[in-house]
């Protein structure tokens, strides 16, 4: 059974720092991996999707990498801002057209 | 597109009452998912549909939960009778096979059962 783990559970950094959020999964046979952002009391916003054949995806200050063989993904946030404060969730799909399996998330707090 | 639409956004009900949650997926999407989020268990799948047909309902807790998708633009999740342990945020998401199955989430329904 696929399990997704995110470390750390919480992270506090000062504004301007570059940071890395980690995601690991137990079964390397995935179809794709998605990173989401969730603000308190809100829904999930898709940040990046990496297909199993890809190594990384970039969007603005965000860069997500995927090492399928080792069961790991990282989300790199450059020059963090207070507006980046949120919970970041990692999720994988095992096969095309199946449901996402989520990690518990990393709650990020960026102080000004 | 308006995105995935869910209603109501908040629902407070008493134990034993019937609750119906509603979802309108993004137009043209052929997959629809219902997830539940709790502090203890995080986000978990309840059920999902492909072209209006239920594919996997293994996450539905028990017979008190039922879901339907009568057409491509509407789905319901019903809880009858509701219990306090059903209190959670229920999310609906949709995706498109031709879009790498990227899932888009609605704003969620926060359910409180007293």
CSV table of C-alpha atoms in Angstrom, one decimal:
chain,number,residue,atom,x,y,z
A,1,UNK,CA,0.0,0.0,0.0
A,2,UNK,CA,1.4,3.4,-1.0
A,3,UNK,CA,2.3,5.7,1.8
A,4,UNK,CA,3.4,9.3,1.5
A,5,UNK,CA,5.4,11.1,4.1
A,6,UNK,CA,6.3,14.8,4.4
A,7,UNK,CA,9.1,16.1,6.6
A,8,UNK,CA,9.1,18.4,8.4
A,9,UNK,CA,5.6,18.7,9.7
A,10,UNK,CA,6.1,22.4,10.4
A,11,UNK,CA,8.7,24.9,9.4
A,12,UNK,CA,9.4,28.5,10.4
A,13,UNK,CA,11.7,30.7,8.4
A,14,UNK,CA,12.5,34.4,8.1
A,15,UNK,CA,11.5,36.2,5.0
A,16,UNK,CA,14.0,35.9,2.1
A,17,UNK,CA,15.2,32.4,2.9
A,18,UNK,CA,15.4,29.7,0.3
A,19,UNK,CA,13.8,26.5,1.6
A,20,UNK,CA,13.2,22.9,0.7
A,21,UNK,CA,10.1,20.8,1.6
A,22,UNK,CA,10.5,17.0,1.4
A,23,UNK,CA,8.1,14.3,0.3
A,24,UNK,CA,8.8,10.6,0.2
A,25,UNK,CA,6.6,7.7,-1.1
A,26,UNK,CA,7.0,4.0,-0.5
A,27,UNK,CA,6.0,2.6,-3.9
A,28,UNK,CA,8.1,4.0,-6.8
A,29,UNK,CA,5.5,2.9,-9.4
A,30,UNK,CA,3.7,6.2,-9.6
A,31,UNK,CA,2.0,7.9,-12.6
A,32,UNK,CA,2.5,11.5,-11.5
A,33,UNK,CA,3.0,13.6,-8.4
A,34,UNK,CA,1.3,16.9,-7.5
A,35,UNK,CA,2.2,19.6,-5.0
A,36,UNK,CA,-0.6,21.6,-3.5
A,37,UNK,CA,-1.0,24.6,-1.3
A,38,UNK,CA,-3.7,24.9,1.3
A,39,UNK,CA,-4.4,28.1,3.1
A,40,UNK,CA,-6.2,27.9,6.5
A,41,UNK,CA,-9.9,27.1,6.0
A,42,UNK,CA,-9.5,27.0,2.3
A,43,UNK,CA,-9.4,24.5,-0.5
A,44,UNK,CA,-6.3,23.0,-2.3
A,45,UNK,CA,-4.5,24.9,-5.0
A,46,UNK,CA,-2.4,22.9,-7.4
A,47,UNK,CA,1.1,24.3,-7.6
A,48,UNK,CA,3.0,21.8,-9.8
A,49,UNK,CA,2.5,18.4,-11.4
A,50,UNK,CA,5.4,16.2,-12.3
A,51,UNK,CA,4.8,13.3,-14.6
A,52,UNK,CA,6.7,10.0,-13.8
A,53,UNK,CA,8.9,10.5,-16.8
A,54,UNK,CA,10.0,14.0,-15.7
A,55,UNK,CA,12.7,15.1,-13.3
A,56,UNK,CA,11.5,18.6,-12.4
A,57,UNK,CA,8.9,21.3,-13.0
A,58,UNK,CA,9.2,25.0,-12.3
A,59,UNK,CA,6.7,27.8,-11.8
A,60,UNK,CA,8.0,31.2,-10.7
A,61,UNK,CA,9.8,30.9,-7.4
A,62,UNK,CA,8.8,27.2,-7.1
A,63,UNK,CA,10.8,24.2,-8.3
A,64,UNK,CA,9.7,20.6,-7.8
A,65,UNK,CA,12.0,17.7,-8.4
A,66,UNK,CA,11.2,14.0,-8.7
A,67,UNK,CA,13.5,11.0,-8.1
A,68,UNK,CA,11.1,8.1,-8.7
A,69,UNK,CA,13.6,5.4,-8.1
A,70,UNK,CA,14.4,6.6,-4.6
A,71,UNK,CA,10.7,7.5,-3.9
A,72,UNK,CA,11.4,11.2,-3.2
A,73,UNK,CA,10.3,14.6,-4.3
A,74,UNK,CA,11.3,18.1,-3.1
A,75,UNK,CA,9.6,21.4,-3.4
A,76,UNK,CA,12.1,24.3,-3.5
A,77,UNK,CA,10.8,27.8,-2.7
A,78,UNK,CA,13.2,30.6,-3.5
A,79,UNK,CA,13.3,33.9,-1.6
A,80,UNK,CA,10.4,33.1,0.7
A,81,UNK,CA,7.8,35.7,1.5
A,82,UNK,CA,5.1,36.0,4.2
A,83,UNK,CA,2.5,35.3,1.6
A,84,UNK,CA,4.0,31.8,1.1
A,85,UNK,CA,2.8,30.9,4.6
A,86,UNK,CA,0.4,27.9,4.1
A,87,UNK,CA,0.3,24.1,4.3
A,88,UNK,CA,2.0,22.4,1.4
A,89,UNK,CA,0.7,18.9,0.5
A,90,UNK,CA,2.4,16.3,-1.7
A,91,UNK,CA,0.3,13.6,-3.4
A,92,UNK,CA,0.9,10.8,-5.8
A,93,UNK,CA,-1.2,8.9,-8.3
A,94,UNK,CA,-0.3,5.2,-8.7
A,95,UNK,CA,-1.9,4.6,-12.0
A,96,UNK,CA,-3.5,6.8,-14.6
A,97,UNK,CA,-7.0,7.7,-13.7
A,98,UNK,CA,-6.8,6.7,-10.0
A,99,UNK,CA,-7.1,8.8,-6.8
A,100,UNK,CA,-4.4,10.9,-5.2
A,101,UNK,CA,-2.7,9.6,-2.1
A,102,UNK,CA,-1.7,12.5,0.2
A,103,UNK,CA,1.0,13.2,2.7
A,104,UNK,CA,0.0,15.0,5.9
A,105,UNK,CA,1.6,18.2,4.7
A,106,UNK,CA,4.2,20.7,5.9
A,107,UNK,CA,2.9,23.9,7.5
A,108,UNK,CA,5.2,26.8,6.5
A,109,UNK,CA,5.4,30.0,8.4
A,110,UNK,CA,7.4,32.9,6.9
A,111,UNK,CA,8.0,35.8,9.2
A,112,UNK,CA,8.7,39.4,8.0
B,1,UNK,CA,-14.1,28.3,-16.2
B,2,UNK,CA,-15.6,28.7,-12.7
B,3,UNK,CA,-13.6,25.8,-11.3
B,4,UNK,CA,-15.1,23.0,-9.2
B,5,UNK,CA,-18.2,24.2,-7.4
B,6,UNK,CA,-19.3,22.8,-4.1
B,7,UNK,CA,-22.4,23.5,-1.9
B,8,UNK,CA,-23.0,24.2,0.8
B,9,UNK,CA,-19.8,25.7,2.0
B,10,UNK,CA,-20.7,25.1,5.6
B,11,UNK,CA,-23.2,22.7,7.1
B,12,UNK,CA,-24.2,22.3,10.8
B,13,UNK,CA,-26.6,19.5,11.6
B,14,UNK,CA,-27.7,17.3,14.5
B,15,UNK,CA,-26.8,13.7,14.9
B,16,UNK,CA,-29.2,11.5,13.0
B,17,UNK,CA,-30.1,14.0,10.3
B,18,UNK,CA,-29.5,13.4,6.6
B,19,UNK,CA,-26.8,15.5,4.9
B,20,UNK,CA,-26.4,16.0,1.2
B,21,UNK,CA,-23.3,17.6,-0.2
B,22,UNK,CA,-23.2,18.8,-3.9
B,23,UNK,CA,-20.5,19.1,-6.5
B,24,UNK,CA,-20.2,20.5,-10.0
B,25,UNK,CA,-17.0,19.5,-11.7
B,26,UNK,CA,-15.1,21.5,-14.3
B,27,UNK,CA,-16.9,21.3,-17.6
B,28,UNK,CA,-15.4,18.5,-19.8
B,29,UNK,CA,-13.6,16.7,-17.0
B,30,UNK,CA,-14.3,13.0,-17.0
B,31,UNK,CA,-13.1,12.1,-13.5
B,32,UNK,CA,-14.7,13.2,-10.2
B,33,UNK,CA,-13.4,12.5,-6.8
B,34,UNK,CA,-14.7,12.9,-3.2
B,35,UNK,CA,-12.2,13.3,-0.5
B,36,UNK,CA,-12.5,13.9,3.2
B,37,UNK,CA,-10.0,15.9,5.4
B,38,UNK,CA,-9.7,15.5,9.1
B,39,UNK,CA,-6.9,16.6,11.5
B,40,UNK,CA,-6.2,13.0,12.5
B,41,UNK,CA,-6.2,11.3,9.1
B,42,UNK,CA,-5.5,14.1,6.7
B,43,UNK,CA,-6.9,13.8,3.2
B,44,UNK,CA,-8.4,10.5,2.2
B,45,UNK,CA,-10.4,9.3,-0.8
B,46,UNK,CA,-14.0,8.4,-0.3
B,47,UNK,CA,-15.1,7.5,-3.9
B,48,UNK,CA,-14.4,8.4,-7.5
B,49,UNK,CA,-16.2,8.3,-10.8
B,50,UNK,CA,-15.1,8.0,-14.4
B,51,UNK,CA,-17.7,9.1,-17.0
B,52,UNK,CA,-20.3,9.1,-14.3
B,53,UNK,CA,-19.6,5.5,-13.3
B,54,UNK,CA,-18.3,4.7,-9.7
B,55,UNK,CA,-14.9,3.1,-10.0
B,56,UNK,CA,-13.6,2.9,-6.5
B,57,UNK,CA,-15.7,3.3,-3.4
B,58,UNK,CA,-13.4,1.5,-1.0
B,59,UNK,CA,-12.9,4.7,1.0
B,60,UNK,CA,-16.6,5.1,1.9
B,61,UNK,CA,-16.7,4.5,5.6
B,62,UNK,CA,-19.9,2.5,5.9
B,63,UNK,CA,-23.4,2.1,4.5
B,64,UNK,CA,-24.4,5.5,5.9
B,65,UNK,CA,-22.5,7.1,3.1
B,66,UNK,CA,-23.6,7.1,-0.5
B,67,UNK,CA,-22.6,9.0,-3.6
B,68,UNK,CA,-24.2,9.5,-7.0
B,69,UNK,CA,-23.3,11.1,-10.3
B,70,UNK,CA,-26.5,11.3,-12.4
B,71,UNK,CA,-24.8,13.3,-15.2
B,72,UNK,CA,-21.4,14.7,-16.1
B,73,UNK,CA,-22.0,18.0,-14.4
B,74,UNK,CA,-23.4,17.0,-11.0
B,75,UNK,CA,-22.6,14.7,-8.1
B,76,UNK,CA,-23.9,14.3,-4.6
B,77,UNK,CA,-22.5,12.7,-1.4
B,78,UNK,CA,-25.2,11.8,1.1
B,79,UNK,CA,-24.7,10.8,4.8
B,80,UNK,CA,-27.8,9.2,6.5
B,81,UNK,CA,-27.9,9.2,9.4
B,82,UNK,CA,-25.1,11.6,10.3
B,83,UNK,CA,-22.9,11.1,13.4
B,84,UNK,CA,-20.5,13.5,15.2
B,85,UNK,CA,-17.5,11.5,13.8
B,86,UNK,CA,-18.5,12.5,10.3
B,87,UNK,CA,-17.5,16.1,11.1
B,88,UNK,CA,-14.8,17.0,8.6
B,89,UNK,CA,-14.1,19.0,5.5
B,90,UNK,CA,-15.4,17.2,2.3
B,91,UNK,CA,-13.7,18.1,-0.9
B,92,UNK,CA,-14.7,17.4,-4.5
B,93,UNK,CA,-12.1,17.3,-7.3
B,94,UNK,CA,-12.2,16.7,-11.0
B,95,UNK,CA,-9.6,15.8,-13.6
B,96,UNK,CA,-9.3,15.1,-17.3
B,97,UNK,CA,-7.6,12.1,-18.8
B,98,UNK,CA,-6.2,14.3,-21.5
B,99,UNK,CA,-4.8,16.7,-19.0
B,100,UNK,CA,-2.3,14.3,-17.3
B,101,UNK,CA,-5.0,13.6,-14.7
B,102,UNK,CA,-4.1,16.8,-12.9
B,103,UNK,CA,-6.8,17.2,-10.2
B,104,UNK,CA,-8.5,20.5,-9.4
B,105,UNK,CA,-10.2,20.9,-6.1
B,106,UNK,CA,-13.3,22.7,-5.0
B,107,UNK,CA,-13.4,25.0,-1.9
B,108,UNK,CA,-14.8,22.2,0.3
B,109,UNK,CA,-17.8,21.7,2.5
B,110,UNK,CA,-17.1,22.0,6.3
B,111,UNK,CA,-19.5,19.7,8.0
B,112,UNK,CA,-20.2,19.8,11.7
B,113,UNK,CA,-22.5,17.2,13.3
B,114,UNK,CA,-23.5,18.0,16.8
